Tab-separated table of C-alpha atoms in Angstrom:
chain	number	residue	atom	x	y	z
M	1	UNK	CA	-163.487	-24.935	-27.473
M	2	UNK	CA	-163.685	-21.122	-27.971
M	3	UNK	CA	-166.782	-19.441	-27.770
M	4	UNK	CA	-166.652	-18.303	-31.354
M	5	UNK	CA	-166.883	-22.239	-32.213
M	6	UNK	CA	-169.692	-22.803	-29.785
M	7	UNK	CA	-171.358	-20.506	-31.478
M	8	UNK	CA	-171.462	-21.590	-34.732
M	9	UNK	CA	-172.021	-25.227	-33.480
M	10	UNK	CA	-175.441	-24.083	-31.815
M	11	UNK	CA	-176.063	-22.085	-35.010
M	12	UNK	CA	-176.254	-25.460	-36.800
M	13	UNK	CA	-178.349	-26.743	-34.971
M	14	UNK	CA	-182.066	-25.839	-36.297
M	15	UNK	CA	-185.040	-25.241	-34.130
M	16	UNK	CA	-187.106	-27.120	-37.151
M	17	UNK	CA	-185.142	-30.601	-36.180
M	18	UNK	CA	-186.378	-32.739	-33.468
M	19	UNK	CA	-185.575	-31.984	-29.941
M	20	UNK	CA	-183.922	-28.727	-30.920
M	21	UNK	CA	-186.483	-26.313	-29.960
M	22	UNK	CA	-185.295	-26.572	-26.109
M	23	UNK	CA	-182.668	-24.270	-26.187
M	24	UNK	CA	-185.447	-21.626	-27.734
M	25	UNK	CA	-187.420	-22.824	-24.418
M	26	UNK	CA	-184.435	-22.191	-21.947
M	27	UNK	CA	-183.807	-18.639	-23.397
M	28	UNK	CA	-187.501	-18.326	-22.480
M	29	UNK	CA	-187.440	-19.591	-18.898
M	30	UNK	CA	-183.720	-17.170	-18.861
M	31	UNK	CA	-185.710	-14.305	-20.202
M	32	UNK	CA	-188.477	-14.182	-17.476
M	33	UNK	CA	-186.258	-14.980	-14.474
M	34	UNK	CA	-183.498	-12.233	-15.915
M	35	UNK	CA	-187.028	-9.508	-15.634
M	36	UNK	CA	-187.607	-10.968	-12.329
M	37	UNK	CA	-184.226	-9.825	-11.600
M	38	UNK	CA	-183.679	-6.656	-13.173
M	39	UNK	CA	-187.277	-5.146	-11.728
M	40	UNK	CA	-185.422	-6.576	-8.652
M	41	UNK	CA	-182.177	-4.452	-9.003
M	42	UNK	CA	-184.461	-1.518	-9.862
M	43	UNK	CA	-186.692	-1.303	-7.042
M	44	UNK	CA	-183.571	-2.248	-4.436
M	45	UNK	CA	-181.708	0.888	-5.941
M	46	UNK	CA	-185.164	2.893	-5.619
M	47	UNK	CA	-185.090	1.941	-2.331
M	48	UNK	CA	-181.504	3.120	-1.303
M	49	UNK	CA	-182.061	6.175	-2.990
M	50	UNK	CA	-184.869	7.179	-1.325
M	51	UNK	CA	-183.483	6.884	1.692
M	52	UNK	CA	-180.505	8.737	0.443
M	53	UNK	CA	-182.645	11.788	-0.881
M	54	UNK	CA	-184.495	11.848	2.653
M	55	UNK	CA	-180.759	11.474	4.677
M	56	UNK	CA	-179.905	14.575	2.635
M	57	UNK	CA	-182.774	16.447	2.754
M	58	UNK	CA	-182.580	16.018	6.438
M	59	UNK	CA	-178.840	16.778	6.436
M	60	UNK	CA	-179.876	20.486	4.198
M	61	UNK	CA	-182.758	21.714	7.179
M	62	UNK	CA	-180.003	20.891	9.890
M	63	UNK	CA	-176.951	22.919	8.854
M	64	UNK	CA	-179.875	25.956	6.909
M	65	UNK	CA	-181.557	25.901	10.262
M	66	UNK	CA	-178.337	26.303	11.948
M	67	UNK	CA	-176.599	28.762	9.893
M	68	UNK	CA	-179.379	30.780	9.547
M	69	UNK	CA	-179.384	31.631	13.223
């Protein structure tokens, strides 16, 4: 089964009709834990790049401070 014809199978498939309305719910449920993750990604690459921006800063007042003498 391609996903082209998975597709249209779930398209005909109302949310009106009994029993239907769960997939609706899943994407729900999906949609919250897929935040959860993102703002997770976010604030790890935050993180890192903090750390990055201090290492460099760091790195600059070294070598200045040692060129400069």
């Amino acid at each position: 089964m391609s996903v082209m014809d998975e597709y249209n199978n779930q398209a005909s498939e109302s949310f009106w009709e009994i029993g239907k309305y769960n997939r609706s719910v899943k994407r729900i449920e999906n949609g919250s834990k897929l935040c959860d993750s993102l703002r997770q990604l976010i604030e790890t690459r935050s993180d890192i790049e903090k750390s990055y921006a201090k290492q460099l800063s760091q790195w600059s007042r070294k070598w200045n401070d040692f060129l400069e003498k």
